[in-house]
Structures are given as structure tokens and as C-alpha cells.
């Protein structure tokens, strides 16, 4: 029996005559000349209270008692029906209208019947059908309810995408898309993702609700770390924030720098035992764990960084508005950028591209003008993997005029691919499909003309052998890859190594082949667009900006890392601050150390390892007259060096080899 039928039945029961009360309405007599059907007779039974026809809501506390009386009235009504089957009384037209309203009355109170009942009602629902029992059990499952609500919201957004998507800002962030468990629930179901975690979560203590991560029971108890966020200024509706380090945190930061210089990860572990939420230590140790192939621990440390920084947010700072900015030039803000980027990489490898795309949008919204981590080089890949084709095409249309996104190989190839996927969606109109196909063909031809060096490596990664015409043509040959500037080579290598898996679809390859032959026809006919694109490649891409190098280092793509210039690979790169900006804004500096062993020469360090008491520079002078005693210090240093060498040679003792008293031997083997 359906829920609607039960609601109607309960409502009709409240309208039945109670035991011992007469009918208050006018009785139907045979003189009316009309006969009512059996259903109308059931709705016409005596009304105990005329005001029940007016009000449609009753106090929730009275529901159990009314339903108990309804069961008794139902039994009596069934007996009366069997007695009245032979003679059906007639009623007036006015009574019919009144009883019709009474029969429709249960539809006006659906809220009361859907509320959870008290214990007495639960005992009565056991007598209902098996389907009703299963439905009540499903409603009691909170996770299934949340999943249904999320699915309903998703359908609403799809059907009204033209209205909602355009009204929101491009970099609008949704809180529910920041949780990877929501995406995994859509793929595998809530029970497969959560399992037996829900009882444990109820027993957790000291939990603070956060959006970026979910704190775990295994984490140390959080306490104030000495990091705070301040509002710097507000300009044109955009708020500029910055993280600040208190004096206690600065002391911990100095100890961390000493631990990094020691080149011993155990020193960082000891520091984290005393300060479990020091963000730079967590970032550096996460890289160590990742190099040791402990991905789970590396991801857990990054989540602790995000949790620590989110607990320090300013009350006005918003993740979803897209109008809050952080300056990467300040060292205090870099940990948040790097933690978001590394968390994004873990999410993408975990199989949560939609959540990774949301974090990518968050990083871009923090500094869209400068883009310090150059997430524009990967937001197209995440959009395609998450099947957010509309977002990618909208971003290209809105930002092309002032950001020249078509000059990046990743956007030049990914946007027409997004249009191609949109042209394959059958639920769209024929006009939209034809427009998407035309845009996809036009943009992919422009991309192949502007970046011809992408085609052959892309086909090679997809294990596709080009036909004879394409393989023998010089436009896509080896000369196209050799003649391009090094900066462009890094961009193309990065794109091919990251997104080649999206081009393996046979339908995509057939579409690409058609457009490649069209481009070769344009090249053979000496289209002026081909020469114009060649001039652009030679004039542009002379040197890559620093944020692209930083992105390549963090992405760890082998194809792009091999193309890094020598000035980048020759300097040390730290995981907590790779390639810091040249125009950094320093708020506090590290105090100078009393000992400077790094200033000593290699020969001095060698003799110090042999003779711990040796000191080439002698005692530190405090008179400050360096120029007058420079020659004397040099002579004294040379004399001490010669004396140390004499002592070392004098202490060397040569041991004679053991003599063999019986050279002939006895010929026996032991």
C-alpha cells in the first residue's frame, strides 16, 4: 500500500463517527431521490466535530491518541458497511459537497503523516505491508537521504544550467564539492565509502568543523599554533588577507630551518613531536614520505597542514566568494598555496577529478592575476576529466580577451576537445550540436597550425601510428619539434604527458585525423594563417616565467622536468618553498648564527674532520680591525696548518707485514 493511500485512510478515520455520538449533519432520506456510491457513503459517515472540516492541522502531541481512536472507528465502520450493503441511503446535494471536502481533506496535511512517529505508532506500523516497512527503513538512513538530496540538486543544476551557471561567478566554489567523500559516494555508494566509520565519528572529541579536510582520530589534539590571518585592505570589493607568524611560531620556524640544513629528516620528525601542526615541517616531511613511496602518510600530512591553516582563518575570509586574495610574495602565505596544490594532486591520483577541479578553482581565486602556481596549465585537464565541459568553454570565452588563453597549448587543444564532447551529448538540441561541432573543428585546426609539435608526441603516447601522408609531411615532422623555443617545448611536453589519456578514444582519434588532413591541405595551399602562426612562435615563448617553472617542479612530469633550464636545476629546490619569488615581501628575518662553518674552505673542513681541535681561522677577534690584521691572520693560519700536518705525519705508524717463518710449509691444509 502506498504512503498516499495510508494518508488518505488515516484522514478518513478521523472523520468517522465516534462510539456513542450521533450524527450532527442532516440525515439523508429516501425523499432526496439520489443514491450515493459506496465510496461516498464511507466519506459521509457522521462527523464528530464540525470544526474538523475547517482546520487542516492538529497538534503533534495529540496524534497518537487520535490514531488509537481511529482504529476503533475503522472497525465499527467496516461492520456498518457490511450491514448497509443491501440498502444505500440517499443524501442531499449539500451533504455531497460537504463530504467531498471531507474526503479531500487528508491531502492537505502531508507533513504530519511524514514525520517520525512515537513508540506507539512504531508498534502499529509493524502491521503494515512489507513494502511500507522497507520504505520507512530507507527514510531512517541519513546517508541515503543526503545522497538523494545531492542527486536532486545536481539534476536541478543540469536542467537549469543556462540560468544558474551564468548567474554565478566563474570561480564560484561549492562547499559540498570540496569533500572527496561526496564524489566517492556518487561513484560507489555511501555504505561502500563510509563502512563502519560512522560509529567512530560519534565518539570523536575535540572536533572542529572545517571545509577543506575532515580531522581524523589519529591526529594530535589541535591547539593554537601561533598562526593568524589578518585583513590587509579592501579594494573594489576585493579583500586582501595575509597570514602572520607570532613570535613563538617564528622561533619554531628558525628551528625548522636548522633541521633542513642538517639534511636529516629525523630532526624534522623530532620538531613535529614538539609542534605537531607546524606547516612547513609537515610540507617537507610529506615530500620525504612521498619519495619513500608512503603515499598515505604523505597525504595525511598535507591534510593536517590544511586543517591547521583553516583553523587560523579570519572570520571574514570566505572560500566560496572568489573575492578573497592572498599575496604569494609573502612567505607566510606560500604554505597555503602549496598545501592546496599538493592536496589537489593527491585527489586527482585518488580518482576524484571533480573535487580536484574545485581545489584548482580555489587556488586560482586566491590570486587570479599572477597565478603563482600557474594552475591554468592544469585546470583544463581537470575539467575534461570531471566532464565539466561547459565550465571550460565558459572560462575560455570570458578570459580569452584579457588572458590570451589560446596562446597556451593546453587551452588551444583542450577547448576544442571539450566542444567535441559537447557535440556527442544526445540530450542537446540539434542546433547546439551543430554549433559545437563547428567550433570544435575550427579551434582544433587553429591549434594544430599554431602548435604543430604537439601532434606526433601525442600520437606516440597514445600508441597510434599516423598514416603515410602525415608521417612524411615536414609540417608535423621532427623539424617542428627541434625548431620551437625551449619555453614552448616545456609547455607542449607538459600537456602531452598529462592529457594524452583523454585522446585515446577512437571517436576522438577519428575526429582528430579528419582535421589533421584539413590542416595539411591549408599548409599545401600556403594559407597566410600558417606563416602568421610561425612568426608568432618565433617572437613569443623566448623564456618562461618563474611560475611556470614552479608548476613544472611541483607537477613532477618527467617530460617537462627534463626540459627545465640550467639556472633552475642548478639551485636547490625545497619542498616547503620551491623557487621563491624574486620580489618577496619579508616580514621577519632569521637571526645570524654565531658559527659560520659554511664560510670555511674545503681544505679547512677536511682537516677539521681529521683533527676536531683544528681551527684555521683561530679565535674570533672582537676588535673589528679586519683590514689591519688580514695578513697576520693568513700567516698564523698557514703556520697552524703546517703544524697540524707535522703532528699528523708524526703520529702515523706503519705496521710491518707478518713474517713467514716456514716458507716451504708442511703441505697440509687445515
C-alpha atoms as one frame of an Amber mdcrd trajectory, in Angstrom:
protein
   0.000   0.000   0.000   1.381   3.385  -0.941   2.094   6.178   1.535  -0.511
   8.406  -0.116  -3.197   5.779   0.367  -2.248   5.429   4.032  -2.537   9.181
   4.489  -5.983   9.146   2.933  -7.019   6.240   5.121  -5.835   7.963   8.296
  -7.640  11.149   7.346 -10.880   9.315   6.677 -10.597   7.592  10.015 -10.516
  10.916  11.809 -13.762  11.839  10.073 -15.679   8.754  11.233 -18.291   8.783
  13.978 -17.058   8.071  17.473 -18.777   5.427  19.640 -21.894   6.728  21.385
 -22.211  10.003  19.374 -24.967  10.718  16.937 -24.557  12.230  13.517 -24.560
  16.027  13.658 -25.209  16.605   9.972 -28.604  16.357   8.290 -29.626  12.778
   7.650 -30.108  11.604   4.140 -33.539  10.352   3.469 -35.128   8.408   0.691
 -37.017  11.529  -0.351 -33.918  13.090  -1.822 -34.235  10.847  -4.802 -30.495
  10.327  -5.124 -28.257   7.375  -4.368 -24.578   7.774  -3.487 -21.896   5.231
  -4.338 -20.225   3.157  -1.707 -17.119   5.395  -1.577 -19.228   8.461  -0.953
 -21.111   6.645   1.795 -17.864   5.907   3.548 -16.875   9.589   3.386 -20.382
  10.655   4.509 -20.318   8.917   7.867 -21.043  11.106  10.857 -18.699  13.938
  11.735 -17.956  14.235  15.424 -16.810  17.855  15.228 -17.817  20.343  12.569
 -14.616  22.359  13.091 -12.553  19.434  11.793 -13.696  20.467   8.344 -12.157
  23.928   8.794  -8.748  23.251  10.303  -6.233  21.066   8.467  -3.542  20.849
  11.131  -3.608  19.294  14.557  -1.157  19.434  17.450   1.538  16.835  17.072
   1.141  15.733  20.663  -2.463  14.648  20.016  -1.590  12.394  17.089  -1.121
   9.117  18.997  -4.435   9.368  20.834  -6.362  10.272  17.686  -4.878   7.368
  15.797  -5.840   4.944  18.553  -9.412   6.154  18.314  -9.186   5.866  14.532
  -8.522   2.124  14.754 -11.705   1.627  16.797 -13.739   3.739  14.419 -12.366
   1.814  11.446 -13.537  -1.481  12.918 -17.025  -0.154  13.572 -17.180   1.387
  10.131 -16.346  -1.940   8.461 -19.184  -3.619  10.350 -21.557  -0.832   9.330
 -20.555  -1.198   5.701 -21.428  -4.893   5.655 -24.839  -4.106   7.161 -25.592
  -1.291   4.705 -24.597  -3.110   1.511 -28.245  -4.055   0.753 -29.755  -0.576
   1.246 -27.737   2.504   0.408 -29.237   5.700   1.873 -29.662   8.783  -0.163
 -28.370  12.238   0.648 -28.819  15.788  -0.461 -26.521  17.686  -2.800 -25.256
  19.871   0.032 -24.234  16.813   2.010 -22.367  15.511  -1.025 -20.325  18.695
  -1.309 -19.537  18.628   2.398 -18.435  15.001   2.296 -16.356  15.625  -0.845
 -14.417  18.272   1.028 -14.041  15.858   3.912 -12.655  13.168   1.605 -10.115
  15.526   0.063  -9.002  16.866   3.425  -6.199  14.291   4.050  -4.310  15.649
   1.020  -3.899  18.972   2.791  -1.848  17.516   5.657   1.004  15.518   4.128
   3.562  16.908   6.545   2.085  15.340   9.636   1.985  11.858   8.169   5.629
  12.023   7.034   7.000  12.985  10.461   8.558  10.273  12.609   6.008   8.744
  14.967   6.356   7.958  18.632   6.883   4.489  20.013   3.183   3.606  19.967
   2.974   4.435  16.285   6.068   2.378  15.506   4.404  -0.686  17.011   1.410
  -0.191  14.769   3.433   0.255  11.600   4.720  -3.274  12.041   1.312  -4.467
  10.901   1.694  -2.608   7.607   2.882  -4.207   4.430   6.489  -5.252   3.840
   6.988  -2.524   1.236   5.979   0.164   3.716   8.419  -1.203   6.291  11.305
  -1.106   3.831  10.411   2.440   2.866  10.478   3.583   6.488  13.858   1.960
   6.987  15.241   3.785   3.986  13.953   7.080   5.299  15.729   6.472   8.589
  19.061   6.132   6.817  20.547   9.616   6.984  23.223   8.938   4.422  20.733
   7.812   1.800  18.657  10.919   2.418  21.667  13.171   1.928  22.604  11.335
  -1.225  19.089  11.765  -2.620  19.177  15.470  -1.835  22.552  15.856  -3.583
  21.295  13.985  -6.628  18.202  16.163  -6.760  20.319  19.291  -6.580  22.561
  18.006  -9.338  19.585  17.356 -11.624  18.277  20.815 -10.931  21.585  22.353
 -11.863  21.775  20.342 -15.066  18.287  21.251 -16.212  18.748  24.901 -15.358
  22.419  25.241 -16.204  21.753  28.089 -18.547  20.276  30.142 -15.691  22.317
  29.180 -12.655  25.778  28.794 -14.209  25.700  32.190 -15.891  24.473  33.999
 -12.776  27.312  32.721 -10.584  30.915  33.940 -10.829  33.263  31.832 -12.895
  35.401  30.815  -9.905  32.475  30.166  -7.580  33.297  27.391  -5.092  30.745
  24.978  -3.643  31.430  23.576  -0.191  29.980  20.171  -0.984  32.425  19.771
  -3.883  35.416  20.244  -1.565  34.764  16.921   0.181  36.096  13.928  -1.801
  33.770  11.560   0.069  30.771  13.151  -1.643  32.271  12.340  -5.031  33.172
   8.812  -3.996  29.616   8.298  -2.717  28.266   9.146  -6.147  30.556   6.532
  -7.672  30.385   3.669  -5.169  27.560   4.477  -2.713  27.591   5.760   0.842
  27.918   2.387   2.544  30.914   1.375   0.442  32.730   4.627   1.228  31.913
   5.107   4.899  31.694   1.488   6.002  31.929   1.292   9.797  33.299   4.814
  10.265  30.056   6.374  11.443  30.002   4.890  14.970  33.589   6.044  15.479
  32.801   9.574  14.419  30.190   9.870  17.143  32.808   9.143  19.784  35.356
  11.638  18.474  36.267  14.517  20.725  37.710  17.971  20.151  36.344  18.159
  16.601  36.209  21.470  14.790  34.108  21.623  11.648  36.186  22.515   8.587
  35.531  22.587   4.851  38.915  21.666   3.365  39.559  18.466   5.311  37.956
  16.194   7.868  40.045  15.773  11.045  40.961  12.215  11.966  41.112  10.419
  15.273  44.798   9.629  14.763  45.803  13.307  14.609  47.232  15.067  17.645
  44.915  17.336  19.547  44.874  20.762  17.950  45.940  23.825  19.877  46.809
  27.318  18.733  49.975  27.158  16.669  50.850  30.845  16.549  49.485  31.476
  13.039  46.810  34.106  12.490  45.185  35.741   9.475  44.731  39.484   9.160
  42.755  41.627   6.747  45.212  43.938   4.996  42.907  46.066   2.853  39.772
  46.096   0.720  39.806  47.480  -2.822  36.894  47.479  -5.265  35.041  44.789
  -3.387  38.114  42.523  -3.167  39.556  41.692   0.250  43.289  41.113   0.683
  44.362  38.889   3.575  47.681  37.591   4.862  48.873  35.014   7.368  51.021
  36.203  10.255  53.503  34.313  12.439  53.615  35.130  16.120  56.899  35.309
  17.993  56.612  31.743  19.309  55.973  30.399  15.846  58.938  32.326  14.477
  61.218  30.548  16.935  59.877  27.196  15.745  60.439  28.322  12.156  64.093
  29.042  12.909  64.492  25.555  14.382  62.902  24.115  11.261  65.405  25.891
   9.017  68.222  24.454  11.113  66.714  20.985  10.725  66.510  21.417   6.954
  70.160  22.469   6.766  71.150  19.349   8.703  69.785  17.226   5.802  68.402
  14.737   8.325  64.643  14.043   8.212  64.771  12.732  11.775  65.352  16.265
  13.015  62.114  17.334  11.340  60.312  14.413  12.984  61.611  15.479  16.388
  60.439  19.018  15.730  56.962  17.778  14.801  56.741  15.815  18.011  57.005
  19.066  19.911  54.982  21.128  17.384  52.623  18.712  15.577  50.979  21.416
  13.434  53.998  23.318  12.145  53.037  23.720   8.497  56.458  23.914   6.828
  57.669  20.833   8.697  54.565  18.946   7.583  55.096  20.007   3.970  58.762
  18.986   3.960  58.122  15.672   5.695  55.297  14.944   3.254  57.775  15.151
   0.382  60.103  12.781   2.217  57.287  10.253   2.698  56.243  10.565  -0.932
  59.793   9.871  -2.123  59.777   6.817   0.131  56.504   5.747  -1.588  54.436
   6.192   1.563  51.578   7.940  -0.216  49.076   7.522   2.600  51.267   9.250
   5.173  52.225  11.979   2.701  48.560  12.738   2.019  47.731  12.690   5.710
  50.428  15.266   6.470  49.094  17.592   3.754  45.604  17.342   5.205  46.990
  18.321   8.603  48.520  21.414   7.016  45.168  22.438   5.544  43.399  21.792
   8.831  45.914  23.894  10.758  45.670  26.807   8.344  41.888  26.698   8.118
  41.640  26.922  11.890  43.548  30.206  11.619  41.219  31.774   9.028  39.940
  35.286   9.514  36.186  35.388  10.313  35.543  37.341   7.105  37.697  35.106
   4.878  35.492  33.089   2.512  36.433  30.139   0.367  33.378  30.341  -1.873
  33.023  34.030  -2.695  36.009  34.224  -5.053  36.811  37.752  -3.803  39.437
  36.925  -1.140  43.090  37.278  -2.103  46.424  36.119  -0.704  49.789  37.507
  -1.828  52.244  34.754  -2.725  55.155  37.132  -2.308  54.730  36.870   1.472
  56.413  33.683   2.772  53.664  33.185   5.356  51.061  32.696   2.596  53.001
  30.234   0.470  52.277  27.225   2.670  48.541  27.540   1.957  49.096  27.658
  -1.819  51.459  24.692  -1.769  49.262  22.596   0.529  46.237  23.173  -1.714
  48.228  22.237  -4.815  49.661  19.054  -3.313  46.266  18.077  -1.933  44.860
  18.608  -5.419  47.457  16.254  -6.878  46.596  13.544  -4.361  42.878  13.930
  -5.129  43.476  13.554  -8.855  45.508  10.387  -8.331  42.827   9.108  -5.953
  40.210   9.337  -8.701  38.331  12.459  -7.559  38.676  14.861 -10.513  35.595
  16.905  -9.603  36.943  17.646  -6.124  40.394  18.356  -7.565  38.831  20.832
 -10.006  37.171  22.661  -7.127  40.506  22.995  -5.312  42.108  24.186  -8.548
  39.480  26.906  -8.822  40.158  27.818  -5.197  43.894  28.264  -5.835  43.190
  30.380  -8.892  40.718  32.570  -6.996  43.339  33.428  -4.364  45.477  35.292
  -6.931  43.942  35.128 -10.432  46.073  37.951 -11.847  49.501  36.480 -11.050
  48.625  32.774 -10.685  51.816  31.954  -8.712  51.490  28.177  -9.182  50.219
  28.505 -12.768  47.205  26.260 -12.254  45.908  27.446 -15.634  48.152  24.766
 -17.104  46.095  22.013 -15.466  42.569  23.369 -14.952  41.625  22.285 -18.475
  42.742  18.716 -17.797  40.724  18.516 -14.578  37.673  19.995 -16.302  37.817
  17.347 -19.010  38.308  14.538 -16.529  35.415  15.782 -14.393  33.310  16.228
 -17.567  32.763  19.902 -16.775  32.861  20.886 -20.428  30.572  23.888 -20.002
  32.851  25.389 -17.350  35.914  25.037 -19.584  34.254  26.607 -22.618  32.833
  29.418 -20.493  36.244  30.143 -18.999  37.782  30.283 -22.456  35.122  32.700
 -23.706  35.376  35.048 -20.712  39.169  35.077 -20.258  40.416  34.875 -23.835
  40.162  38.619 -24.398  42.441  39.643 -21.494  44.478  36.490 -20.752  45.133
  35.119 -24.290  44.377  31.551 -23.249  44.628  30.358 -26.863  48.395  31.026
 -26.710  48.754  28.205 -24.173  48.939  24.770 -25.836  46.772  23.167 -23.173
  43.835  25.523 -23.795  44.379  25.509 -27.552  43.811  21.726 -27.655  41.538
  21.094 -24.654  38.831  23.636 -25.531  38.063  22.100 -28.966  38.121  18.682
 -27.294  35.507  19.948 -24.827  33.352  21.205 -27.704  33.686  17.803 -29.373
  32.457  16.053 -26.234  29.549  18.506 -26.043  28.640  17.655 -29.636  28.308
  13.988 -28.601  25.633  14.648 -25.968  22.320  13.497 -27.367  20.180  15.411
 -24.866  21.106  18.721 -26.505  19.224  20.260 -29.393  20.337  19.801 -32.971
  21.308  23.469 -33.231  23.582  23.255 -30.194  25.173  20.061 -31.502  25.928
  21.585 -34.890  27.397  24.726 -33.294  29.606  22.643 -31.011  30.878  20.583
 -33.967  31.732  23.694 -35.965  33.574  25.333 -33.062  35.465  22.140 -32.284
  36.663  21.772 -35.894  37.669  25.411 -36.224  39.571  25.559 -32.906  41.427
  22.259 -33.353  42.638  23.373 -36.770  43.924  26.623 -35.282  45.670  24.681
 -32.529  47.376  22.316 -34.984  48.583  25.259 -37.077  49.847  27.197 -34.051
  51.446  24.219 -32.254  52.341  21.543 -34.833  54.898  19.968 -32.483  52.114
  18.530 -30.294  50.683  16.038 -32.794  53.472  13.472 -33.176  54.318  13.133
 -29.433  50.584  12.895 -28.718  50.126  10.070 -31.205  53.218   8.371 -29.817
  51.850   8.444 -26.251  48.520   7.102 -27.493  50.291   4.256 -29.380  48.762
   5.400 -32.683  50.677   5.134 -35.949  49.971   8.081 -38.304  49.235   7.472
 -41.946  51.862   7.897 -44.655  50.809  11.405 -45.636  51.057  12.760 -42.088
  54.257  10.892 -41.246  56.079  12.093 -44.362  54.950  15.720 -44.231  57.540
  18.174 -42.933  54.978  20.379 -41.157  54.407  17.794 -38.395  57.838  16.193
 -38.650  60.863  16.279 -36.393  61.812  19.735 -37.578  58.700  21.174 -35.905
  59.907  19.944 -32.507  63.536  20.995 -32.926  62.839  24.484 -34.195  60.479
  25.511 -31.389  61.818  27.605 -28.448  62.692  25.839 -25.165  59.875  27.548
 -23.273  57.311  26.261 -25.762  58.875  22.821 -25.589  58.198  22.744 -21.830
  54.539  23.666 -22.321  53.925  21.107 -25.053  55.744  18.354 -23.151  53.741
  19.132 -20.036  50.438  18.994 -21.902  51.168  15.779 -23.787  52.446  13.983
 -20.704  49.420  14.995 -18.644  46.433  14.714 -21.015  47.351  12.074 -23.587
  44.967   9.573 -21.966  41.983  11.779 -22.898  42.775  11.434 -26.626  42.771
   7.622 -26.790  39.060   7.394 -27.551  38.578   6.012 -31.104  35.933   8.651
 -31.856  38.336  11.392 -30.773  41.108   9.964 -32.931  38.848   9.801 -35.983
  37.816  13.421 -35.447  41.458  14.450 -34.991  42.526  12.643 -38.172  39.943
  14.487 -40.256  41.141  17.867 -39.020  44.818  16.980 -39.457  44.240  16.302
 -43.153  42.382  19.602 -43.438  45.365  21.413 -41.871  47.752  19.739 -44.316
  45.564  20.977 -47.179  45.854  24.530 -45.790  49.639  24.178 -45.499  49.973
  22.910 -49.081  47.892  25.805 -50.378  50.120  28.260 -48.466  47.411  29.701
 -46.318  48.567  33.041 -44.781  47.480  31.806 -41.346  50.299  29.244 -41.396
  53.023  31.850 -41.889  51.468  34.156 -39.316  51.498  31.390 -36.707  55.124
  30.588 -37.447  56.120  34.203 -36.819  54.239  34.208 -33.525  56.094  31.107
 -32.352  59.466  32.690 -33.080  58.670  36.007 -31.407  56.962  34.613 -28.338
  57.963  31.882 -25.875  61.525  33.165 -25.571  61.684  32.452 -21.840  59.143
  31.014 -19.444  58.117  32.977 -16.335  59.051  31.740 -12.909  55.569  30.470
 -12.040  55.687  28.001 -14.960  58.968  26.579 -13.663  57.393  26.313 -10.239
  54.422  24.456 -11.699  56.661  22.027 -13.589  58.649  21.251 -10.428  55.513
  20.642  -8.362  53.824  18.562 -11.072  56.839  16.229 -11.418  56.112  15.393
 -15.052  59.173  13.654 -16.440  58.688  15.042 -19.942  58.579  18.649 -18.693
  61.156  18.329 -15.923  63.799  17.184 -18.396  63.344  20.435 -20.350  63.998
  22.766 -17.399  66.857  25.231 -17.970  70.141  25.008 -16.113  69.526  28.109
 -13.985  66.563  26.312 -12.413  68.036  22.855 -11.955  71.335  24.135 -10.560
  69.808  25.772  -7.481  68.420  23.806  -4.534  64.637  23.353  -4.506  62.937
  22.945  -1.132  59.547  21.317  -0.863  58.225  23.930   1.554  59.200  26.843
  -0.749  60.144  25.902  -4.339  61.584  28.791  -6.365  60.592  31.688  -4.106
  59.655  34.920  -5.915  62.472  37.352  -6.547  60.378  40.228  -5.173  59.421
  38.545  -1.908  57.983  40.619   0.945  59.902  39.584   4.071  58.227  40.369
   7.389  60.890  38.887   9.673  64.402  37.561   9.130  66.356  34.746  10.635
  68.997  35.879  13.161  72.610  35.337  12.220  74.294  32.310  13.692  77.441
  32.614  15.804  79.281  29.887  13.943  79.769  30.032  10.194  81.228  26.694
   9.169  79.956  27.240   5.640  82.465  30.102   5.177  85.409  27.779   5.737
  87.230  26.355   2.778  87.046  22.749   1.705  90.601  22.109   2.920  89.724
  23.529   6.334  86.660  21.297   6.616  88.780  18.287   5.609  91.327  18.886
   8.338  88.566  19.603  10.839  87.174  16.131  10.116  90.592  14.617  10.816
  91.506  16.894  13.718  88.441  18.171  15.563  90.523  20.724  17.502  91.935
  22.294  14.357  90.724  25.811  13.528  92.184  27.608  10.542  90.666  30.948
  11.460  91.732  30.812  15.088  89.804  32.669  17.760  87.192  35.179  16.654
  88.508  38.686  17.115  86.279  41.306  18.616  88.275  44.447  17.898  86.711
  44.800  14.421  90.025  45.834  12.759  89.876  43.305   9.915  91.981  45.083
   7.347  94.992  45.627   9.598  95.239  42.019  10.733  94.356  40.288   7.482
  97.931  39.404   6.600  98.766  38.340  10.137  95.707  36.035  10.237  96.771
  34.432   6.991 100.304  33.770   8.234  99.047  32.366  11.502  96.582  30.149
   9.667  99.308  28.762   7.419 101.568  28.129  10.402  98.827  26.277  12.243
  98.119  24.237   9.158 101.763  23.218   8.795 101.965  22.351  12.480  98.858
  20.216  12.257 100.235  18.382   9.243 103.539  17.696  11.052 101.667  16.315
  14.026  99.571  14.121  11.815 102.594  12.751   9.942 104.471  12.160  13.203
 101.613  10.133  14.613 101.386   7.880  11.587 102.894   4.452  12.346 103.479
   1.894   9.645 102.963  -1.729  10.661 105.217  -4.330   9.077 103.511  -7.284
   7.444 103.715 -10.581   9.371 106.789 -12.638   8.568 106.504 -16.251   7.407
 108.934 -18.365   9.452 108.282 -21.540   7.453 108.173 -20.528   3.799 108.106
 -24.098   2.494 105.282 -25.153   4.753 104.284 -28.618   5.692 101.954 -29.061
   2.758  98.920 -29.781   4.928  95.582 -27.913   4.670  93.717 -27.111   7.817
